[in-house]
Coordinates of C-alpha atoms and ligand atoms in Angstrom, one line a residue:
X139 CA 0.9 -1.7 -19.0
X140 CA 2.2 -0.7 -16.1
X141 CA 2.7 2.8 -14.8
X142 CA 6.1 3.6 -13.2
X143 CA 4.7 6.2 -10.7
X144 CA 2.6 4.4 -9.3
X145 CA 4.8 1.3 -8.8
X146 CA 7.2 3.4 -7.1
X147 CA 5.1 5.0 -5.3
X148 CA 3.6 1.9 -4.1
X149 CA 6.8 0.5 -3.3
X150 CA 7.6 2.9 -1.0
X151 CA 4.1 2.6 0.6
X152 CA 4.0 -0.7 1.0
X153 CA 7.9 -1.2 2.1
X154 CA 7.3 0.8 4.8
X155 CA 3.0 1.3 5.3
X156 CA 1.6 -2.3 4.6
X157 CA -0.5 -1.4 1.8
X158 CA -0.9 -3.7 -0.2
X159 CA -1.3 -4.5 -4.4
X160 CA -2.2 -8.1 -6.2
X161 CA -0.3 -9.9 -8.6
X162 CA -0.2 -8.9 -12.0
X163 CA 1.0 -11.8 -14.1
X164 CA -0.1 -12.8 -17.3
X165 CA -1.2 -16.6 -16.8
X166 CA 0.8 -18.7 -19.6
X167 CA -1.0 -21.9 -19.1
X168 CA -4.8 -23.0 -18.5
X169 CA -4.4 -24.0 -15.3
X170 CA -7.2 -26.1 -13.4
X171 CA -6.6 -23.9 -10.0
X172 CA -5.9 -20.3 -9.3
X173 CA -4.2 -18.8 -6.5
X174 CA -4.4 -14.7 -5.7
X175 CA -1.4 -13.5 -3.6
X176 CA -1.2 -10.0 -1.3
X177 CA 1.9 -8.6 -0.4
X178 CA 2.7 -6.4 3.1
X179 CA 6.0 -5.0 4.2
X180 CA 9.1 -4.7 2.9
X181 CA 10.5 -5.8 -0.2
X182 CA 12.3 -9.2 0.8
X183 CA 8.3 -9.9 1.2
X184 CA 7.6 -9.3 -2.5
X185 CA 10.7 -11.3 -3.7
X186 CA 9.3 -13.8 -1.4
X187 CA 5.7 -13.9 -2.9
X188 CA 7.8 -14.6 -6.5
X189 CA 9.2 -17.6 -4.6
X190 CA 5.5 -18.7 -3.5
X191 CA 4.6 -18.1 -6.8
X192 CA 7.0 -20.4 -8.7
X193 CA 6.4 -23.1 -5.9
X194 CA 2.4 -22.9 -6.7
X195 CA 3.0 -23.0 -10.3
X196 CA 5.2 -26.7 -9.9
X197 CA 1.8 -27.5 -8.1
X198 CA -0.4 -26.9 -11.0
X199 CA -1.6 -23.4 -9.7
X200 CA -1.8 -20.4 -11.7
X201 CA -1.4 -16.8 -10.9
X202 CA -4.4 -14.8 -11.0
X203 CA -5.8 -11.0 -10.0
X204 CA -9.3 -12.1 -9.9
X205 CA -9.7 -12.7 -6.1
X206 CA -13.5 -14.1 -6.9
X207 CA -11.6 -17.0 -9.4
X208 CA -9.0 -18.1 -6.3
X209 CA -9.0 -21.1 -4.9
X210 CA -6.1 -20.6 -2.8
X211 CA -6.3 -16.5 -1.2
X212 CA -2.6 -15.7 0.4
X213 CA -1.5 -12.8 2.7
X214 CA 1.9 -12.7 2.7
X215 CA 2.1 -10.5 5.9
X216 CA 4.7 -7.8 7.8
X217 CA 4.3 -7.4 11.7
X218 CA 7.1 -4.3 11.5
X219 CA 4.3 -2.1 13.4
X220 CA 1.2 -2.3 14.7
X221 CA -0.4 -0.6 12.2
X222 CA 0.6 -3.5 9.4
X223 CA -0.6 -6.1 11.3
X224 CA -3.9 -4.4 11.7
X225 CA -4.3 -4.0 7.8
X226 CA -4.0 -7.7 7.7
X227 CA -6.4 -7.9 10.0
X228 CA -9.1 -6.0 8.3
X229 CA -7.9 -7.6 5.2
X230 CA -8.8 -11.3 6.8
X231 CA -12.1 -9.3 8.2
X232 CA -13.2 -8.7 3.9
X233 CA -12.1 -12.0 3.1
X234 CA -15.3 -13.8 5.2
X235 CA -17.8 -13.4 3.0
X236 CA -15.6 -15.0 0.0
X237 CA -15.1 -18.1 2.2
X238 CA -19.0 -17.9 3.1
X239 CA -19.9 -17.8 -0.7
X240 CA -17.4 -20.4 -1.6
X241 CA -16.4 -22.6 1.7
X242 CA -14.0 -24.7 -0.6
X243 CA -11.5 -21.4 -0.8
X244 CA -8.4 -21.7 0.8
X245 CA -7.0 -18.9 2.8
X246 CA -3.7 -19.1 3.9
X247 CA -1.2 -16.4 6.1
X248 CA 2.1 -16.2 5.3
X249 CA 5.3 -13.9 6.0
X250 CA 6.3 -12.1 9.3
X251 CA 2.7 -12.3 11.2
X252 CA 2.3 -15.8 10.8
X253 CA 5.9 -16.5 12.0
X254 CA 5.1 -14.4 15.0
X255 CA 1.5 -15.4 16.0
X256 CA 1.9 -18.9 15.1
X257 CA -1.2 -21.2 15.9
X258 CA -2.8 -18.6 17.6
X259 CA -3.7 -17.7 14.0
X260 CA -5.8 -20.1 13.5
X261 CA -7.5 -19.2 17.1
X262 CA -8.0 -15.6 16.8
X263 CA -9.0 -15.8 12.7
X264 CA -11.4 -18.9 12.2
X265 CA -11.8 -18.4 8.6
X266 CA -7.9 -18.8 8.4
X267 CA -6.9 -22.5 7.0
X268 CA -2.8 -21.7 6.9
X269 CA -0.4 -20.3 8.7
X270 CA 3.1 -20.6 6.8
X271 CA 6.2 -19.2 8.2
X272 CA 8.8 -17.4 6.0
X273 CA 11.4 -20.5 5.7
X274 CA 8.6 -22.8 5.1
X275 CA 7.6 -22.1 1.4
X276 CA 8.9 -25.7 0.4
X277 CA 6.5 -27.2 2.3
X278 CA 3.5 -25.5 0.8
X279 CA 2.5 -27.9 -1.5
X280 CA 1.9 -30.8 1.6
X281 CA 0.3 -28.0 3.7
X282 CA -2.0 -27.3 0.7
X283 CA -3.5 -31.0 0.4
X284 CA -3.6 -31.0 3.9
X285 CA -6.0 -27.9 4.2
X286 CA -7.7 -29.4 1.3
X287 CA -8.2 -32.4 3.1
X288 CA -10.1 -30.3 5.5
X289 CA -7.3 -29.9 8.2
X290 CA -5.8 -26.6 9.3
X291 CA -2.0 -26.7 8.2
X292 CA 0.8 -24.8 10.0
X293 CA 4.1 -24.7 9.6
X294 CA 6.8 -22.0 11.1
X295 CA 10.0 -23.4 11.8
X296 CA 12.4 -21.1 11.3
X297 CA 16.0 -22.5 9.4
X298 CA 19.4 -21.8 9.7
X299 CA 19.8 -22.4 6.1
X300 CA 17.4 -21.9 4.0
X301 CA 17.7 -19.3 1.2
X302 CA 15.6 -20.9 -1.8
X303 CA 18.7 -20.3 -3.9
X304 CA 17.4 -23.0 -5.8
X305 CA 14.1 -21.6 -7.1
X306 CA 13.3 -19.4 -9.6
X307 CA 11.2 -16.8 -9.2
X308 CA 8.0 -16.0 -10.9
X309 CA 8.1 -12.1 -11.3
X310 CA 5.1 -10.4 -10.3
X311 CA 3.7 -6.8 -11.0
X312 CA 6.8 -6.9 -13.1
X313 CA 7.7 -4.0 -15.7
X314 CA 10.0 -6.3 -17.7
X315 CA 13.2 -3.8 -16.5
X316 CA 13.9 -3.9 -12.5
X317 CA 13.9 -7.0 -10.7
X318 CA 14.6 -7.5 -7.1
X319 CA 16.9 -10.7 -6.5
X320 CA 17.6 -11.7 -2.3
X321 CA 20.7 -12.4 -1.7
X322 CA 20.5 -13.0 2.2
X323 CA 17.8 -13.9 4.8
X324 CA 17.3 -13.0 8.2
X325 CA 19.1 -10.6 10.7
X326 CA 21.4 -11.0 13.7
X327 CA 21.7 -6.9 14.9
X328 CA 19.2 -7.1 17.5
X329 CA 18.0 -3.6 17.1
X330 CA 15.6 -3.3 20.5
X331 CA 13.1 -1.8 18.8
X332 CA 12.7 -4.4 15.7
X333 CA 10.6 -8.1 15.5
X334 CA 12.6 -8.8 12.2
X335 CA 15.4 -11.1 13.9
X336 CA 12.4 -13.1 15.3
X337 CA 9.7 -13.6 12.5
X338 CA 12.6 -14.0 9.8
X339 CA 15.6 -15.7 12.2
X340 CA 18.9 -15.7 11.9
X341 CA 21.4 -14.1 8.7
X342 CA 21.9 -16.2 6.2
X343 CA 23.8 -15.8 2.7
X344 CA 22.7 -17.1 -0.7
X345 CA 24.3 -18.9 -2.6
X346 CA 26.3 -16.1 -4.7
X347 CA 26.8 -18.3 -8.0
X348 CA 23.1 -18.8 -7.7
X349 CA 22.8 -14.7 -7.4
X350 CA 24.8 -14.4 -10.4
X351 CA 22.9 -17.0 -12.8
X352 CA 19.8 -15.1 -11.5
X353 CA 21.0 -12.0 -12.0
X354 CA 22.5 -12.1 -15.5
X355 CA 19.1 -14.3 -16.5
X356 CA 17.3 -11.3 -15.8
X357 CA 19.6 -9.4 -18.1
X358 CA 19.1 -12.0 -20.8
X359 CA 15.5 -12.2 -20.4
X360 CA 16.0 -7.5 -20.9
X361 CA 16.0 -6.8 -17.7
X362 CA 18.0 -3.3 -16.9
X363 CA 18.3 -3.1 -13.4
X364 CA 18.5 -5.4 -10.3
X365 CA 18.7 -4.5 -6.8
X366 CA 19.9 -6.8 -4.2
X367 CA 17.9 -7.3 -1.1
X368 CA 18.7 -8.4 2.6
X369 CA 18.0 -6.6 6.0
X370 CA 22.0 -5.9 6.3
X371 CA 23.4 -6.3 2.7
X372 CA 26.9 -5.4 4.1
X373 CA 27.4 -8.5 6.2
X374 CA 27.0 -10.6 3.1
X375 CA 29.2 -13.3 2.8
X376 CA 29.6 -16.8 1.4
X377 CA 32.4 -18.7 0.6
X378 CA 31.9 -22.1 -1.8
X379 CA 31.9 -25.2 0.7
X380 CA 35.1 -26.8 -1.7
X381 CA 37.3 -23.6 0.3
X382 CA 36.6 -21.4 -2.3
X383 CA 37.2 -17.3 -2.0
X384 CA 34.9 -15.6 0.6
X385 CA 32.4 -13.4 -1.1
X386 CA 31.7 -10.4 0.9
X387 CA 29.2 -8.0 -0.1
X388 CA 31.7 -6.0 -2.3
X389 CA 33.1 -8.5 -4.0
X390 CA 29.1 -9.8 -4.8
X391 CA 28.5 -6.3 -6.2
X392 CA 31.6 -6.1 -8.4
X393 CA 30.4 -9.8 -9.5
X394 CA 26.9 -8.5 -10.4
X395 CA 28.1 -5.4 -12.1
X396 CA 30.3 -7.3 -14.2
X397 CA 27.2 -8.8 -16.0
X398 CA 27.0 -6.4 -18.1
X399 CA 27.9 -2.4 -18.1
X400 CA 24.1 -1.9 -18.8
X401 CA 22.7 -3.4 -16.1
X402 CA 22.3 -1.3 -13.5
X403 CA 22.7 -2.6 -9.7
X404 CA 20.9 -1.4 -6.5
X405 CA 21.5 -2.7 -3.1
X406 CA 19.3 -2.2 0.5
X407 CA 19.6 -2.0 3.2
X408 CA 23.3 -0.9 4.5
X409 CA 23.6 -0.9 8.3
X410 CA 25.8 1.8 9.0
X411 CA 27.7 -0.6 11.4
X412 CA 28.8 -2.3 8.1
X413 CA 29.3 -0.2 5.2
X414 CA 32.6 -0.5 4.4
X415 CA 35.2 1.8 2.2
X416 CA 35.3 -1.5 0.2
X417 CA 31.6 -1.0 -0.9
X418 CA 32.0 2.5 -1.0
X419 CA 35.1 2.2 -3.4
X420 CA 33.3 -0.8 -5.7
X421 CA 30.7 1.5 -6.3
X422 CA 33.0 4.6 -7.6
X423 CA 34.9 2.0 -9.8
X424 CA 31.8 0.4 -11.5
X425 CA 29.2 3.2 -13.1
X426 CA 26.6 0.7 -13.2
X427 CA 26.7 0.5 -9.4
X428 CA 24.0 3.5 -8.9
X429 CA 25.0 6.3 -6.7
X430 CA 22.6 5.6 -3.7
X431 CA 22.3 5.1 -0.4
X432 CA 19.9 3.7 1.8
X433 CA 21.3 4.5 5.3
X434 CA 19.1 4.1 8.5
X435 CA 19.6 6.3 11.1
X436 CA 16.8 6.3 13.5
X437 CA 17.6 8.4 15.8
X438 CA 20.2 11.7 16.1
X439 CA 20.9 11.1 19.5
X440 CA 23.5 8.9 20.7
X441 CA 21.5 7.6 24.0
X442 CA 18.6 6.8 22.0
X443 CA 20.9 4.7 19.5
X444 CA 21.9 3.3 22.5
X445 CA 18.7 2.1 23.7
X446 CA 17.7 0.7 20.4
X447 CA 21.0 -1.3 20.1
X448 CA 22.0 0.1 16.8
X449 CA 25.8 -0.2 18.4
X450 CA 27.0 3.3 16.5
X451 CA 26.9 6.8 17.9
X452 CA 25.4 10.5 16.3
X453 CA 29.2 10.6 15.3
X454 CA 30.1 7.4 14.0
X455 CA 26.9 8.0 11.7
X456 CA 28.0 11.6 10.4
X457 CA 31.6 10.2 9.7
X458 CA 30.1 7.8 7.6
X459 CA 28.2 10.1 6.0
X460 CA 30.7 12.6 5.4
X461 CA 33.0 9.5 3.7
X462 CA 30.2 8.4 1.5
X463 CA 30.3 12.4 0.2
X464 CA 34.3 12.3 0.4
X465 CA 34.1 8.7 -2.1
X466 CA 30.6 9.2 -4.1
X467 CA 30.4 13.2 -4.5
X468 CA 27.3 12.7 -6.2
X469 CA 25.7 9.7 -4.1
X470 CA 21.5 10.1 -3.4
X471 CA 21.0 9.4 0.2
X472 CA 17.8 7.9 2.2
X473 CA 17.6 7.2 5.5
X474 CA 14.6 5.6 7.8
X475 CA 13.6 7.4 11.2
X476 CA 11.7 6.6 14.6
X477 CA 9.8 9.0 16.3
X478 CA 9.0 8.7 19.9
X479 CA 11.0 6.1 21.3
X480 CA 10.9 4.7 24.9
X481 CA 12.0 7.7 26.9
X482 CA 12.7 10.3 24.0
X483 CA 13.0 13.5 25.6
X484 CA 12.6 16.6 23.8
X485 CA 16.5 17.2 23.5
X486 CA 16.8 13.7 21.9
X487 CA 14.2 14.7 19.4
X488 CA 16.1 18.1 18.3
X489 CA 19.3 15.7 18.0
X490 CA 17.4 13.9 15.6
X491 CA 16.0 17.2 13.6
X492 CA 20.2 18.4 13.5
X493 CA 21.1 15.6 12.4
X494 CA 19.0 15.3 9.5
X495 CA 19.8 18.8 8.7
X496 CA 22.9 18.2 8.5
X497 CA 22.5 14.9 5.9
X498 CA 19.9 16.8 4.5
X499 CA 18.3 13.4 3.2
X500 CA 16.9 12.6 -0.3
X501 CA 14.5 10.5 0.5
X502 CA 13.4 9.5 3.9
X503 CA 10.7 6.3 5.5
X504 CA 9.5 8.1 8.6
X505 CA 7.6 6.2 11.7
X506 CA 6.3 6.8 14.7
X507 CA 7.6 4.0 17.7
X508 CA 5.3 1.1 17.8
X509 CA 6.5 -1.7 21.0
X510 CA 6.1 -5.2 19.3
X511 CA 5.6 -7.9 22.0
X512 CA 8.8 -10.1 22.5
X513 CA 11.0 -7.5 21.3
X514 CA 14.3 -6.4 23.8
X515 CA 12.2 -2.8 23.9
X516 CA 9.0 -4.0 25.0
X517 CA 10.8 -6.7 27.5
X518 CA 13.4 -3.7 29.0
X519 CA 11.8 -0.7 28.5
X520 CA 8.3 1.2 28.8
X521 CA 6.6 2.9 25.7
X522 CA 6.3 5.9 27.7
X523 CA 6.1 9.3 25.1
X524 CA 3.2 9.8 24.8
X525 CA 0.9 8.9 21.5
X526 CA 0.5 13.1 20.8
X527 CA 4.0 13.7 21.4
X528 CA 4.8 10.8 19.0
X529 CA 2.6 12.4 16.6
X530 CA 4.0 16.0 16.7
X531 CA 7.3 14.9 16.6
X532 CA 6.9 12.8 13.9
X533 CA 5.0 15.7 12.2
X534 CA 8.3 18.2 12.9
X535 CA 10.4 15.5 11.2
X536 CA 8.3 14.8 8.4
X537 CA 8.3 18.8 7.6
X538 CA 11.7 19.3 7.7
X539 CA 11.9 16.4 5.4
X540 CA 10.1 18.1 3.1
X541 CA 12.1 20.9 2.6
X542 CA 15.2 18.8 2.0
X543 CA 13.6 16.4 -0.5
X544 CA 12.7 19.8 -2.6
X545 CA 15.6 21.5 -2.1
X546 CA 17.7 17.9 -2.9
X547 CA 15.2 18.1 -5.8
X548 CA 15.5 21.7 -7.5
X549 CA 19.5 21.0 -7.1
X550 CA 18.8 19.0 -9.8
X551 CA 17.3 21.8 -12.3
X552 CA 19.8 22.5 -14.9
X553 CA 21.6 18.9 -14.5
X554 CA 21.7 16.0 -16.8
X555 CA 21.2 12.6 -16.3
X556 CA 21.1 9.0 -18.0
X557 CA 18.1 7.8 -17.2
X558 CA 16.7 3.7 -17.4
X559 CA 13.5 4.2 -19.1
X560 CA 10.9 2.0 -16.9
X561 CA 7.5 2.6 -18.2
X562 CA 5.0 5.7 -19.2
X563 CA 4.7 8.5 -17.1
X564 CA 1.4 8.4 -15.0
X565 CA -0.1 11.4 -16.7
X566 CA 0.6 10.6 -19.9
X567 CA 1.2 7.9 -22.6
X568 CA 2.9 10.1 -24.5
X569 CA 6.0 10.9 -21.7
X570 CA 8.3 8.1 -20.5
X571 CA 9.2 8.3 -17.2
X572 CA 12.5 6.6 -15.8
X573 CA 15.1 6.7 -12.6
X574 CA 18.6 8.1 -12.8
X575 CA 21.4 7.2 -10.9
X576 CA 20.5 8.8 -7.2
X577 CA 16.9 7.0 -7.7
X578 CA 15.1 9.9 -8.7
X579 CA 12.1 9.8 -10.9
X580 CA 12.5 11.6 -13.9
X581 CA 9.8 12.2 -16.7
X582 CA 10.3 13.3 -20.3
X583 CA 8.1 13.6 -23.2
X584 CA 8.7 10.6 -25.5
X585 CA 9.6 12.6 -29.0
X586 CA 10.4 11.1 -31.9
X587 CA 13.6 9.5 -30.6
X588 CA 12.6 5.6 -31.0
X589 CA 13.1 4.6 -27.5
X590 CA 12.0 1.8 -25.9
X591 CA 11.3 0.8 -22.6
X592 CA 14.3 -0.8 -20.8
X593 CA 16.6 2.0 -22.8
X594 CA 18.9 4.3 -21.1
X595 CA 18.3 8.4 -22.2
X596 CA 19.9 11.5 -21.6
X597 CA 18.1 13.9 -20.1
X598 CA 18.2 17.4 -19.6
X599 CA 16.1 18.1 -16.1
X600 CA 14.2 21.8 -16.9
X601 CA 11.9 21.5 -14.0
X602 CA 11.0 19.8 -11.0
X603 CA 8.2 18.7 -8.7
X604 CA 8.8 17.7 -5.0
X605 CA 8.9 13.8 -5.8
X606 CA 9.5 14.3 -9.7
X607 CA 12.4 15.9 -12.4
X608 CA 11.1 17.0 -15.6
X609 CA 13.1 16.8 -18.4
X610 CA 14.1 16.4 -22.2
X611 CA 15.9 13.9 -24.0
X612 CA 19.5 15.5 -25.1
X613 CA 20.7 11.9 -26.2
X614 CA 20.6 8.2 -26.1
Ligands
SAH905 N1 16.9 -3.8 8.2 C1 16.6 -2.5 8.0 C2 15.2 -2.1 8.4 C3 14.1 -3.0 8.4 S1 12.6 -2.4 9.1 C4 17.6 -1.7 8.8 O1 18.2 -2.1 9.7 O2 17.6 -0.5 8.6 C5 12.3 -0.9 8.3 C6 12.2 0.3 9.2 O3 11.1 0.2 10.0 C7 13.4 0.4 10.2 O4 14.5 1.0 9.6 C8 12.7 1.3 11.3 O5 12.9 2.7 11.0 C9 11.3 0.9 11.1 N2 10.8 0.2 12.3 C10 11.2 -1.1 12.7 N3 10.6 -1.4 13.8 C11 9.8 -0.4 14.2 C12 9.0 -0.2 15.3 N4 8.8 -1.1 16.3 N5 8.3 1.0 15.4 C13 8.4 1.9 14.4 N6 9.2 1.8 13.3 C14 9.9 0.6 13.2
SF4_906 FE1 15.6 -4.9 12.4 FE2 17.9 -3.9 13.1 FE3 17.9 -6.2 11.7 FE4 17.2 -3.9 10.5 S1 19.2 -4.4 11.3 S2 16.1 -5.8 10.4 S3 16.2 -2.7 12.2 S4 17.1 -5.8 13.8
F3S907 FE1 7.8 -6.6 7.7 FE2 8.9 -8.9 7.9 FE3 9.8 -7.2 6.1 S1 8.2 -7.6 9.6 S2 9.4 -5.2 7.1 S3 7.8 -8.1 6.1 S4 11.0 -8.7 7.2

C-alpha cells in the first residue's frame, strides 16, 4: 500500500526539486512489452505521464516498476532550473549500462527538456533513441516503431490546441482517493525569469464537459478528491464551439463541486494577476471547494516583480491577500519564492522577508534564481548576485519560513477538522493519516471506528509536528 507521507512529501519534492519516483501500477493484462516511466517537475508532468501511459497501453505496452523488465525506459523531464535538468542528466548517465546489457531497450525523453533541447538531445546523449515534446504524446506510437526500426525519432511541435481531452488517463502511484485532472495547457504570462511559456507553448483550455466526465468518473470509480491543474488556473475558460456559455475558471469549479458534496476539489496554480472575487466567492459557497491557496509571490519588492514581468506590485499582492482573509477567514496559504534575482539588492531581499511576514505563509516552494537560456531574463538581464549571496538569502528565507509553518501549525492545536482519510500513516499501520481542508497532514490512530480509506473523520488535533497534526477521531 501506499504511504501518504511519503507521497506528499514526494510531491512536493518533485513539483518543485526534480526528484523523481516510478510508476506503481498494478499490470491488469500479460502484456508482451513493458514500459518503465520517470517523472520530473511539476505536477502537469505527472498527469502527463498518465496520458503516456494510457497511449502505451492502446499500443500493447504494459506498465511496469522493474526498470531491468522495460523495453521502452521514459524520462518525462522538467528544465524549470538548472538543477532538474542536471538530474536528468545523471539519470541518462545510469541508464548506459541497461542499454549496453540489452541494446534492444528503448530510451526515450520526454516533457520540458526535450521541448527545449530538441535534436540536440540526441547529439549530446548518444544512448538517447527519443526525444518527444509535451504536445506530441499522440504520436508516440509511430515514433516508437520508428526507434524500433533502428532510427532516432523526434518529435517537438508544439500545438495551439492540443489538450488530450480525449484520453483517459491511466493513474499512476495512485492511492485510489486523490487524482489530479488538467484542465489547461501551456502559459501566456511571460514571467522573465520562467522557460515554461517555451517548452509547454501557448494557454490552452480543456474541454470542460470532458473535465467533468473525468472528474465525476473518478468519483464513481471512489475517488474523494481531485485537484485541477494548469500553470494559471484562473485564466481558464472555454466556451462550447455551438455558442454555448463561457466557462471561466469559477464557473468550472462550481461545475466540479457539484459532483458530489463529498468530493473534495483542489486547484493550482492561481496567478495573483487573476484570482478573481468570483473564485474567491465559489469557494465560500461550496464546502467541498478546500480552503487553500497556492499564491506565488516571488519577490516582495515591487522593482523586482517588475523585472520578472509578474505585472502586479508588493501592494496589489497584499490586497489580495488581505481579501482572500476578508472572504475565506480560514483559507491555508502557500506561496513559491525566488532568491537572488538579476540585480537583487539587499533592500529588495528584506522586502521579500516583510512581506512574507506579513502573509505569514503555510507552506512555501523556495528557490534560488537559476538563468535558463532563451528566457526574457537571460536575453535582457545579467545573473549578477552572486551564487553565496543567493545561497544566504535563500537560507534567511527558508528560516523565516520555518517559524511560520510551525507557528501556522501549533494554531492548529486544540482545533478540529474533517479530514479525507488517504492512506496509513508512515510510522504506523495502525494510524491513518489524511489532509484537512487547508492541506495539512493530519495523523490519527485508527481505533475501532471502522473507517476506511477514502472516508472523511473528525478530528480532534492534540499535538503537532512542524509538517504534521496529531490527532483523535471525535466523529465520522
Ligand atoms: N505557473 C506557476 C509556476 C510554475 S514554475 C506560477 O506562475 O506561479 C514553479 C516555480 O518555480 C515558480 O513559481 C518559481 O518560483 C520557480 N521558478 C521558475 N523559474 C525559475 C528559475 N529560473 N529559477 C528559480 N526558480 C524558478
Ligand atoms: Fe512561468 Fe509565469 Fe507562466 Fe508561471 S505564470 S508558468 S512562472 S511564465
Ligand atoms: Fe518543469 Fe515543465 Fe513543469 S519546466 S515545472 S515540468 S511545466
Amino acid at each position: 500500500m501506499l504511504n501518504l507521507e511519503v507521497l506528499i512529501n514526494k510531491e512536493h519534492d518533485e513539483s518543485r526539486q526534480g526528484e523523481a519516483f516510478s510508476t506503481q501500477v498494478q499490470i491488469p493484462a500479460p502484456y508482451a512489452k513493458h514500459f518503465y516511466i520517470e517523472s520530473y517537475g511539476c505536477q502537469m508532468n505527472f498527469a502527463d505521464s498518465e496520458i503516456v501511459a494510457s497511449i502505451l497501453q492502446q499500443e500493447g505496452f504494459g506498465a511496469t516498476t522493474n526498470i531491468q523488465e522495460a523495453d521502452l525506459i521514459f524520462l518525462n523531464t522538467c528544465s524549470i532550473r538548472e538543477k532538474a535538468e542536471q538530474t536528468v542528466r545523471n539519470r541518462l548517465q545510469h541508464f548506459k549500462s541497461l542499454k549496453e546489457a540489452n541494446p534492444a531497450v528503448l530510451v526515450g525523453v520526454l516533457g520540458c527538456m526535450a521541448e527545449r533541447l530538441k535534436s540536440k538531445f540526441l547529439e549530446e546523449e548518444k544512448l538517447v533513441d527519443l526525444v518527444i515534446g509535451p504536445d506530441a504524446y499522440r504520436t508516440i506510437p509511430g515514433l516508437v516503431r520508428e526507434a524500433e526500426a533502428g532510427q532516432k525519432a523526434v518529435n517537438v511541435l508544439l500545438s495551439r490546441d492540443e489538450t488530450y481531452a480525449d484520453i483517459s488517463p491511466v493513474r499512476l502511484n495512485s492511492n485510489g482517493v486523490t487524482a489530479f485532472v488538467s484542465i489547461m495547457r501551456g502559459c501566456n504570462n511571460m514571467c522573465s525569469f520562467c522557460v515554461v511559456p517555451f517548452t509547454r507553448g501557448r494557454e490552452r483550455s480543456r474541454d470542460a464537459c470532458s473535465i467533468l466526465s473525468e472528474c465525476s468518473s473518478l468519483f464513481d470509480q471512489g475517488y474523494r478528491e481531485v485537484t485541477l491543474l494548469g500553470q494559471n488556473v484562473d485564466s481558464y475558460n472555454w466556451a462550447d464551439k455551438n455558442g454555448g456559455e463561457l466557462i471561466t475558471f469559477a464557473k468550472l469549479l462550481e461545475r466540479v463541486a457539484q459532483i458530489s458534496p463529498l468530493l473534495r476539489v483542489r486547484f493550482s496554480t492561481s496567478h495573483p494577476k487573476d484570482i478573481t472575487d468570483e473564485v474567491l466567492l465559489t469557494m465560500a459557497a461550496y464546502e467541498n471547494i478546500c480552503n487553500y491557496i497556492h499564491l506565488p509571490v516571488q519577490s516582495g519588492s515591487t522593482r523586482v516583480l517588475q523585472m520578472m514581468n509578474r505585472t502586479y506590485t508588493r501592494e496589489w499582492y497584499l490586497n489580495k491577500v488581505d481579501r482572500i482573509r476578508q472572504i475565506l477567514p480560514d483559507c491555508g496559504l502557500s506561496t513559491d519564492v525566488i532568491a537572488g534575482f538579476c540585480s537583487e539588492t539587499e533592500e529588495d531581499h528584506q522586502f521579500t522577508l516583510a512581506l512574507m511576514e506579513h502573509c505569514k505563509y503555510d507552506l512555501a516552494y523556495m528557490f534560488f534564481y537559476s538563468e535558463r537560456p532563451g528566457t526574457l531574463a537571460a536575453r535582457r538581464y545579467k545573473d549578477d548576485v552572486p551564487e553565496e549571496v543567493k545561497k544566504r538569502r535563500l537560507q534567511e528565507i527558508v528560516s523565516l519560513h520555518r517559524e511560520h509553518a510551525l507557528q501556522s501549525m501549533q494554531k492548529d492545536v486544540g482545533k478540529t477538522f474533517t479530514v479525507l482519510i488517504e492512506g496509513d500513516s508512515k510510522r504506523s499501520a495502525q494510524a491513518w493519516a489524511g489532509r484537512n481542508d487547508q492541506n495539512k497532514i493530519v495523523v490519527f490512530p485508527k481505533g475501532e471506528h471502522g473507517l476506511r480509506k477514502g472516508d472523511y473523520a473528525r478530528v480532534h488535533v492534540y499535538d503537532c509536528t512542524s509538517a504534521t497534526l496529531l490527532g483523535n477521531v471525535v466523529s465520522h
